[in-house]
C-alpha positions as a Markdown table, in Angstrom:
| # | Residue | x | y | z |
|---|---|---|---|---|
| 1 | Met | 16.0 | -19.9 | -87.8 |
| 2 | Lys | 12.7 | -20.3 | -89.8 |
| 3 | Leu | 13.9 | -23.6 | -91.2 |
| 4 | Met | 14.8 | -24.8 | -87.7 |
| 5 | Lys | 11.4 | -23.8 | -86.3 |
| 6 | Ala | 9.7 | -25.6 | -89.2 |
| 7 | Gly | 11.8 | -28.7 | -88.6 |
| 8 | Ile | 10.9 | -28.7 | -84.9 |
| 9 | Thr | 7.2 | -28.3 | -85.7 |
| 10 | Ala | 7.3 | -31.1 | -88.1 |
| 11 | Ala | 9.1 | -33.3 | -85.6 |
| 12 | Val | 6.5 | -32.6 | -82.9 |
| 13 | Ala | 3.7 | -33.4 | -85.4 |
| 14 | Thr | 5.5 | -36.7 | -86.3 |
| 15 | Met | 5.8 | -37.6 | -82.6 |
| 16 | Leu | 2.1 | -37.0 | -82.1 |
| 17 | Phe | 1.0 | -39.2 | -84.9 |
| 18 | Met | 3.5 | -41.9 | -84.1 |
| 19 | Ala | 2.7 | -42.4 | -80.5 |
| 20 | Pro | 3.8 | -45.9 | -79.4 |
| 21 | Ala | 1.4 | -48.7 | -78.7 |
| 22 | Ala | 0.3 | -49.2 | -75.1 |
| 23 | Gln | 2.9 | -51.1 | -73.1 |
| 24 | Ala | 1.5 | -54.0 | -71.0 |
| 25 | Gly | 0.6 | -52.7 | -67.6 |
| 26 | Glu | 0.8 | -54.6 | -64.3 |
| 27 | Thr | -2.9 | -55.6 | -64.3 |
| 28 | Leu | -3.0 | -56.9 | -67.9 |
| 29 | Asp | 0.2 | -58.8 | -67.3 |
| 30 | Ala | -1.2 | -60.4 | -64.2 |
| 31 | Val | -4.5 | -61.2 | -65.9 |
| 32 | Lys | -2.8 | -62.9 | -68.9 |
| 33 | Ala | -0.4 | -64.8 | -66.6 |
| 34 | Arg | -3.3 | -66.1 | -64.5 |
| 35 | Gly | -5.5 | -66.9 | -67.6 |
| 36 | Phe | -8.7 | -65.3 | -66.4 |
| 37 | Val | -10.1 | -62.0 | -65.1 |
| 38 | Gln | -11.1 | -61.8 | -61.4 |
| 39 | Val | -14.4 | -59.9 | -61.3 |
| 40 | Gly | -16.1 | -58.5 | -58.3 |
| 41 | Ile | -19.9 | -59.0 | -58.8 |
| 42 | Asn | -23.1 | -58.7 | -56.8 |
| 43 | Gly | -24.0 | -62.3 | -56.8 |
| 44 | Ser | -27.6 | -62.0 | -55.8 |
| 45 | Leu | -29.1 | -59.3 | -58.0 |
| 46 | Phe | -31.4 | -60.8 | -60.6 |
| 47 | Gly | -30.9 | -59.2 | -64.0 |
| 48 | Phe | -27.5 | -57.8 | -63.2 |
| 49 | Gly | -25.3 | -60.4 | -61.5 |
| 50 | Met | -26.6 | -63.8 | -60.3 |
| 51 | Pro | -25.9 | -67.5 | -61.1 |
| 52 | Asp | -28.8 | -69.7 | -62.3 |
| 53 | Asp | -29.7 | -73.0 | -60.7 |
| 54 | Lys | -26.9 | -74.6 | -62.9 |
| 55 | Gly | -24.3 | -72.2 | -61.7 |
| 56 | Val | -24.2 | -70.2 | -65.0 |
| 57 | Trp | -23.9 | -66.5 | -64.4 |
| 58 | His | -26.3 | -64.0 | -66.0 |
| 59 | Gly | -26.9 | -60.3 | -65.9 |
| 60 | Leu | -26.0 | -56.9 | -67.4 |
| 61 | Asp | -23.0 | -56.6 | -65.1 |
| 62 | Val | -22.0 | -60.2 | -66.0 |
| 63 | Asp | -22.1 | -59.3 | -69.7 |
| 64 | Thr | -20.0 | -56.2 | -69.0 |
| 65 | Ala | -17.4 | -58.5 | -67.4 |
| 66 | Arg | -17.7 | -60.9 | -70.3 |
| 67 | Ala | -17.0 | -58.1 | -72.7 |
| 68 | Val | -13.7 | -57.4 | -70.9 |
| 69 | Ser | -12.7 | -61.1 | -71.1 |
| 70 | Ala | -13.6 | -61.2 | -74.8 |
| 71 | Ala | -11.4 | -58.1 | -75.4 |
| 72 | Val | -8.4 | -59.6 | -73.5 |
| 73 | Phe | -8.6 | -63.3 | -74.4 |
| 74 | Gly | -11.0 | -63.6 | -77.4 |
| 75 | Asp | -13.1 | -65.7 | -75.0 |
| 76 | Pro | -15.9 | -64.2 | -73.0 |
| 77 | Asp | -15.8 | -66.7 | -70.2 |
| 78 | Lys | -12.3 | -66.6 | -68.9 |
| 79 | Ile | -13.6 | -65.2 | -65.6 |
| 80 | Lys | -13.6 | -66.0 | -62.0 |
| 81 | Tyr | -16.7 | -64.3 | -60.4 |
| 82 | Ile | -16.2 | -63.2 | -56.8 |
| 83 | Pro | -19.4 | -62.2 | -55.0 |
| 84 | Leu | -19.0 | -59.1 | -52.9 |
| 85 | Thr | -21.2 | -57.2 | -50.5 |
| 86 | Ala | -21.6 | -53.4 | -50.5 |
| 87 | Gln | -19.2 | -53.3 | -47.6 |
| 88 | Thr | -16.4 | -55.5 | -49.2 |
| 89 | Arg | -16.6 | -54.4 | -52.8 |
| 90 | Phe | -14.2 | -51.5 | -52.7 |
| 91 | Thr | -11.6 | -53.1 | -50.4 |
| 92 | Ala | -11.5 | -56.2 | -52.6 |
| 93 | Leu | -10.6 | -54.0 | -55.5 |
| 94 | Gln | -8.1 | -52.0 | -53.5 |
| 95 | Ser | -6.4 | -55.1 | -52.2 |
| 96 | Lys | -6.2 | -56.7 | -55.7 |
| 97 | Glu | -8.5 | -59.5 | -54.8 |
| 98 | Val | -10.4 | -58.5 | -58.0 |
| 99 | Asp | -9.1 | -56.9 | -61.2 |
| 100 | Val | -12.4 | -55.1 | -62.0 |
| 101 | Leu | -15.6 | -54.3 | -60.1 |
| 102 | Cys | -18.7 | -55.0 | -62.2 |
| 103 | Arg | -21.2 | -54.6 | -59.3 |
| 104 | Asn | -23.9 | -51.9 | -59.5 |
| 105 | Ala | -21.6 | -49.3 | -57.9 |
| 106 | Thr | -22.3 | -45.6 | -58.2 |
| 107 | Arg | -19.5 | -43.2 | -59.3 |
| 108 | Thr | -19.0 | -40.5 | -56.7 |
| 109 | Leu | -16.3 | -37.9 | -56.1 |
| 110 | Ser | -15.1 | -39.5 | -52.8 |
| 111 | Arg | -14.9 | -42.9 | -54.4 |
| 112 | Asp | -12.9 | -41.6 | -57.3 |
| 113 | Thr | -10.5 | -39.8 | -54.9 |
| 114 | Glu | -10.4 | -41.0 | -51.3 |
| 115 | Leu | -10.8 | -44.7 | -52.2 |
| 116 | Gly | -8.3 | -44.5 | -55.1 |
| 117 | Leu | -10.7 | -45.9 | -57.7 |
| 118 | Asn | -11.3 | -45.1 | -61.4 |
| 119 | Phe | -14.8 | -45.5 | -62.7 |
| 120 | Val | -15.1 | -46.1 | -66.4 |
| 121 | Thr | -18.1 | -45.4 | -68.7 |
| 122 | Val | -21.5 | -45.8 | -67.1 |
| 123 | Asn | -23.1 | -49.1 | -68.1 |
| 124 | Tyr | -26.4 | -48.3 | -66.4 |
| 125 | Tyr | -27.9 | -44.9 | -65.5 |
| 126 | Asp | -30.1 | -45.3 | -62.4 |
| 127 | Gly | -31.7 | -43.5 | -59.5 |
| 128 | Gln | -32.8 | -44.5 | -56.0 |
| 129 | Gly | -36.4 | -45.4 | -55.4 |
| 130 | Phe | -38.8 | -47.2 | -52.9 |
| 131 | Leu | -40.3 | -50.6 | -53.1 |
| 132 | Ile | -43.5 | -51.1 | -51.0 |
| 133 | Pro | -46.1 | -53.7 | -50.5 |
| 134 | Thr | -49.2 | -52.8 | -52.6 |
| 135 | Lys | -51.4 | -53.3 | -49.6 |
| 136 | Leu | -49.7 | -50.4 | -47.8 |
| 137 | Gly | -51.8 | -48.1 | -50.0 |
| 138 | Val | -49.0 | -45.5 | -50.4 |
| 139 | Lys | -48.8 | -43.7 | -53.8 |
| 140 | Ser | -46.0 | -41.2 | -53.1 |
| 141 | Ala | -42.7 | -41.3 | -51.2 |
| 142 | Lys | -43.8 | -38.2 | -49.4 |
| 143 | Glu | -46.5 | -40.3 | -47.6 |
| 144 | Leu | -43.8 | -42.4 | -45.9 |
| 145 | Asp | -43.5 | -40.3 | -42.7 |
| 146 | Gly | -42.7 | -42.6 | -39.8 |
| 147 | Ala | -42.1 | -45.6 | -42.0 |
| 148 | Ser | -39.5 | -48.3 | -41.2 |
| 149 | Val | -37.0 | -48.5 | -44.1 |
| 150 | Cys | -34.8 | -51.4 | -45.0 |
| 151 | Val | -31.5 | -50.2 | -46.3 |
| 152 | Leu | -27.9 | -51.4 | -46.8 |
| 153 | Pro | -25.2 | -49.7 | -44.7 |
| 154 | Gly | -22.2 | -48.0 | -46.1 |
| 155 | Thr | -23.9 | -47.1 | -49.4 |
| 156 | Thr | -25.0 | -43.9 | -51.2 |
| 157 | Thr | -28.5 | -45.3 | -50.7 |
| 158 | Glu | -28.2 | -45.0 | -46.9 |
| 159 | Gln | -27.2 | -41.3 | -47.1 |
| 160 | Asn | -29.7 | -40.5 | -49.9 |
| 161 | Val | -32.7 | -41.8 | -48.0 |
| 162 | Ala | -31.7 | -40.0 | -44.8 |
| 163 | Asp | -31.2 | -36.7 | -46.8 |
| 164 | Tyr | -34.6 | -37.2 | -48.5 |
| 165 | Phe | -36.6 | -37.7 | -45.3 |
| 166 | Arg | -34.8 | -34.8 | -43.6 |
| 167 | Ala | -35.4 | -32.5 | -46.6 |
| 168 | Asn | -39.1 | -33.3 | -46.5 |
| 169 | Asn | -39.5 | -33.0 | -42.7 |
| 170 | Met | -40.3 | -36.6 | -42.3 |
| 171 | Lys | -39.1 | -39.2 | -39.8 |
| 172 | Met | -38.0 | -42.7 | -40.6 |
| 173 | Lys | -37.0 | -45.9 | -38.7 |
| 174 | Pro | -33.9 | -47.4 | -40.5 |
| 175 | Val | -33.6 | -51.1 | -40.5 |
| 176 | Val | -30.0 | -51.6 | -41.4 |
| 177 | Ile | -28.8 | -55.1 | -42.6 |
| 178 | Glu | -25.5 | -55.7 | -44.3 |
| 179 | Glu | -26.3 | -58.7 | -46.6 |
| 180 | Asn | -28.5 | -58.2 | -49.6 |
| 181 | Thr | -30.3 | -61.5 | -49.3 |
| 182 | Glu | -31.0 | -61.0 | -45.6 |
| 183 | Leu | -32.2 | -57.4 | -46.2 |
| 184 | Asn | -34.6 | -58.6 | -48.9 |
| 185 | Gln | -35.9 | -61.4 | -46.6 |
| 186 | Ala | -36.5 | -58.8 | -43.9 |
| 187 | Phe | -38.6 | -56.7 | -46.2 |
| 188 | Phe | -40.6 | -59.6 | -47.6 |
| 189 | Ser | -41.3 | -60.9 | -44.0 |
| 190 | Gly | -42.7 | -57.5 | -43.0 |
| 191 | Arg | -39.8 | -56.3 | -40.7 |
| 192 | Cys | -39.9 | -53.0 | -42.5 |
| 193 | Asp | -42.5 | -51.0 | -44.5 |
| 194 | Val | -40.2 | -49.9 | -47.3 |
| 195 | Leu | -37.1 | -51.2 | -49.1 |
| 196 | Thr | -35.0 | -48.5 | -50.7 |
| 197 | Ser | -32.2 | -49.0 | -53.3 |
| 198 | Asp | -31.5 | -48.2 | -56.9 |
| 199 | Ala | -34.6 | -48.6 | -59.0 |
| 200 | Ser | -33.0 | -51.3 | -61.1 |
| 201 | Gln | -32.1 | -53.3 | -58.0 |
| 202 | Leu | -35.7 | -52.9 | -56.7 |
| 203 | Ala | -37.0 | -54.2 | -60.0 |
| 204 | Gly | -34.7 | -57.2 | -59.7 |
| 205 | Ile | -35.7 | -57.9 | -56.1 |
| 206 | Arg | -39.4 | -57.6 | -57.0 |
| 207 | Ala | -38.9 | -60.0 | -59.9 |
| 208 | Val | -37.9 | -62.8 | -57.5 |
| 209 | Ala | -40.5 | -62.0 | -54.8 |
| 210 | Pro | -42.9 | -64.8 | -53.7 |
| 211 | Asn | -45.6 | -62.9 | -55.6 |
| 212 | Pro | -44.2 | -59.9 | -57.6 |
| 213 | Ala | -47.7 | -58.5 | -58.0 |
| 214 | Asp | -47.9 | -57.8 | -54.3 |
| 215 | Tyr | -45.2 | -55.1 | -54.5 |
| 216 | Glu | -44.8 | -51.9 | -56.4 |
| 217 | Ile | -42.0 | -49.3 | -57.0 |
| 218 | Leu | -43.1 | -45.8 | -56.2 |
| 219 | Pro | -42.7 | -43.2 | -59.0 |
| 220 | Gln | -40.3 | -40.9 | -57.1 |
| 221 | Ile | -36.6 | -41.1 | -58.0 |
| 222 | Ile | -34.6 | -39.3 | -55.3 |
| 223 | Ser | -31.1 | -39.4 | -56.7 |
| 224 | Lys | -28.8 | -39.8 | -59.6 |
| 225 | Glu | -26.9 | -43.1 | -59.6 |
| 226 | Pro | -24.5 | -43.5 | -62.5 |
| 227 | Leu | -23.5 | -47.2 | -62.2 |
| 228 | Ala | -20.2 | -48.1 | -63.7 |
| 229 | Pro | -17.4 | -50.7 | -63.6 |
| 230 | Ala | -14.4 | -49.6 | -61.5 |
| 231 | Val | -10.7 | -50.3 | -61.5 |
| 232 | Arg | -7.8 | -49.2 | -59.3 |
| 233 | His | -5.9 | -46.0 | -59.7 |
| 234 | Gly | -2.4 | -46.3 | -61.2 |
| 235 | Asp | -2.9 | -48.5 | -64.2 |
| 236 | Asp | -4.1 | -46.4 | -67.1 |
| 237 | Gln | -3.9 | -49.1 | -69.7 |
| 238 | Trp | -6.2 | -51.4 | -67.7 |
| 239 | Arg | -8.6 | -48.6 | -67.2 |
| 240 | Asp | -8.6 | -47.9 | -71.0 |
| 241 | Ile | -9.2 | -51.6 | -71.7 |
| 242 | Val | -12.2 | -51.8 | -69.3 |
| 243 | Asp | -13.5 | -48.5 | -70.5 |
| 244 | Tyr | -13.4 | -49.3 | -74.2 |
| 245 | Ser | -14.9 | -52.7 | -73.6 |
| 246 | Val | -18.0 | -50.9 | -72.3 |
| 247 | Leu | -17.8 | -48.3 | -75.1 |
| 248 | Ala | -17.5 | -51.0 | -77.8 |
| 249 | Met | -20.9 | -52.3 | -76.9 |
| 250 | Ile | -22.4 | -48.8 | -77.0 |
| 251 | Ala | -20.7 | -47.9 | -80.2 |
| 252 | Ala | -21.7 | -51.1 | -81.9 |
| 253 | Glu | -25.4 | -50.4 | -81.2 |
| 254 | Asp | -25.0 | -46.9 | -82.5 |
| 255 | Met | -23.5 | -48.2 | -85.8 |
| 256 | Gly | -26.1 | -50.9 | -86.1 |
| 257 | Ile | -23.6 | -53.8 | -85.6 |
| 258 | Thr | -25.1 | -56.8 | -83.8 |
| 259 | Ser | -23.9 | -60.3 | -82.8 |
| 260 | Ala | -26.0 | -61.5 | -85.8 |
| 261 | Asn | -24.6 | -59.2 | -88.5 |
| 262 | Val | -21.1 | -58.5 | -87.3 |
| 263 | Asp | -19.5 | -61.0 | -89.7 |
| 264 | Glu | -21.3 | -59.4 | -92.6 |
| 265 | Met | -20.2 | -55.9 | -91.3 |
| 266 | Leu | -16.6 | -56.9 | -91.8 |
| 267 | Lys | -17.2 | -56.3 | -95.5 |
| 268 | Ser | -18.5 | -52.7 | -94.9 |
| 269 | Thr | -16.7 | -50.0 | -96.8 |
| 270 | Asp | -17.4 | -47.4 | -94.0 |
| 271 | Pro | -14.1 | -46.3 | -92.6 |
| 272 | Asn | -15.5 | -46.0 | -89.1 |
| 273 | Val | -16.8 | -49.6 | -89.2 |
| 274 | Gln | -13.5 | -50.9 | -90.6 |
| 275 | Arg | -11.6 | -49.2 | -87.8 |
| 276 | Phe | -14.0 | -50.4 | -85.2 |
| 277 | Leu | -13.9 | -54.0 | -86.2 |
| 278 | Gly | -10.2 | -54.1 | -86.7 |
| 279 | Val | -10.3 | -54.5 | -90.5 |
| 280 | Thr | -8.2 | -51.3 | -90.5 |
| 281 | Pro | -5.6 | -51.9 | -87.7 |
| 282 | Gly | -4.6 | -49.5 | -85.0 |
| 283 | Asn | -7.2 | -49.5 | -82.2 |
| 284 | Gly | -6.1 | -52.9 | -80.8 |
| 285 | Lys | -2.4 | -52.0 | -80.9 |
| 286 | Ala | -3.2 | -48.7 | -79.0 |
| 287 | Leu | -4.8 | -50.7 | -76.2 |
| 288 | Gly | -2.3 | -53.6 | -76.2 |
| 289 | Leu | -5.0 | -55.9 | -77.4 |
| 290 | Asp | -5.8 | -57.9 | -80.6 |
| 291 | Glu | -7.1 | -55.8 | -83.4 |
| 292 | Lys | -10.3 | -57.8 | -83.3 |
| 293 | Phe | -11.1 | -57.0 | -79.7 |
| 294 | Ala | -14.3 | -55.0 | -80.5 |
| 295 | Tyr | -15.4 | -57.6 | -83.1 |
| 296 | Asn | -14.9 | -60.3 | -80.4 |
| 297 | Ile | -17.0 | -58.3 | -77.9 |
| 298 | Val | -19.9 | -57.9 | -80.3 |
| 299 | Lys | -19.7 | -61.4 | -81.7 |
| 300 | Met | -19.5 | -63.2 | -78.3 |
| 301 | Val | -21.4 | -60.8 | -76.0 |
| 302 | Gly | -23.5 | -58.5 | -78.2 |
| 303 | Asn | -24.0 | -54.8 | -78.5 |
| 304 | Tyr | -25.3 | -52.7 | -75.6 |
| 305 | Gly | -29.0 | -52.9 | -76.8 |
| 306 | Glu | -28.8 | -56.7 | -77.0 |
| 307 | Val | -27.2 | -57.0 | -73.5 |
| 308 | Phe | -29.8 | -54.6 | -72.0 |
| 309 | Glu | -32.8 | -56.3 | -73.6 |
| 310 | Arg | -31.9 | -59.9 | -72.7 |
| 311 | Asn | -31.1 | -59.1 | -69.1 |
| 312 | Val | -33.4 | -56.3 | -67.9 |
| 313 | Gly | -35.5 | -55.2 | -70.8 |
| 314 | Val | -39.3 | -55.0 | -71.3 |
| 315 | Asn | -39.5 | -58.7 | -72.2 |
| 316 | Thr | -37.8 | -59.9 | -69.1 |
| 317 | Lys | -39.2 | -60.2 | -65.6 |
| 318 | Leu | -37.8 | -56.8 | -64.7 |
| 319 | Gln | -39.6 | -55.1 | -67.6 |
| 320 | Ile | -37.4 | -52.1 | -67.6 |
| 321 | Lys | -37.6 | -49.5 | -70.5 |
| 322 | Arg | -34.5 | -48.1 | -72.0 |
| 323 | Gly | -35.1 | -44.6 | -70.7 |
| 324 | Leu | -31.8 | -42.8 | -69.9 |
| 325 | Asn | -30.0 | -46.0 | -71.1 |
| 326 | Ala | -31.2 | -45.5 | -74.7 |
| 327 | Gln | -28.8 | -44.3 | -77.3 |
| 328 | Trp | -28.2 | -40.6 | -77.5 |
| 329 | Lys | -30.1 | -40.3 | -80.8 |
| 330 | Asp | -33.1 | -41.9 | -79.1 |
| 331 | Gly | -33.2 | -39.5 | -76.2 |
| 332 | Gly | -30.9 | -41.4 | -73.9 |
| 333 | Leu | -27.4 | -40.9 | -72.5 |
| 334 | Met | -25.5 | -43.8 | -74.1 |
| 335 | Tyr | -22.8 | -42.2 | -76.3 |
| 336 | Ala | -19.4 | -43.5 | -77.4 |
| 337 | Pro | -16.5 | -41.4 | -78.6 |
| 338 | Pro | -14.9 | -42.2 | -82.0 |
| 339 | Phe | -13.0 | -45.4 | -82.3 |
| 340 | Lys | -10.0 | -43.9 | -84.1 |
């Protein structure tokens, strides 16, 4: 009996360590057959998702999508970008119009459950703020009693601002407009006193204002907005691929691997680096990808720090400090699990 128990225990252990590689799921099969990833994107948010005057897409969310493409195809630009509004973004994902949503969307319980979505690792920790004309002379959000407020409908932003005014016994006059571009124009034309949204979005809007110096973001942050890519329920493999594409950029920065030194790092004797870059095989097979998927992401897109700094960092028009988006060892929240 003891021998039988020992044999069963050994067999279970063997099964655990010999788990099969991921089988291609419906989404990965469709993406490979099509030859590109269909990505839901903002389309008009400077620093996060917006084409330049030559039609080339740029932004932190864009680079997140490019990381997924690099992981799947070994090419960061096999992507079809589909601009979506706040109202159409989730239905487009549910209806399979897009494979992944990389569009400054906040993870919430109802979206995870009622909408049938899976959010992956956060690619930008944010919070809701207020953008005002400097000439308004307001220094605190608690001075906004009676203000007219431009806000997008059907968003966490709309609910948050209503809750904030109610909690502080203030009144507001909502100016609700569905399109980002029209909403911004309404604010700049003076139709409302205040524009409220995620602070990162406000920074992007201010950066493309006729005169950015005429506007300021108030210091109050009234919510937690963990922004993350989203996929549909029901395809765990595709969720893992998108998740570990984001995590690969975070882990690379943590390990000091950059787009400039990644080829040299292939020679590293560190077992963690060897596994991460695919020198020691296993991670790619587990995801159903090439063993060099993480190498391709870093080489072709960069680590998270590189992506952050070139799109929204202190040397860009947005001038955003890392803050919560710094690595865990620098006081931020960016943290990746082991790649093994």
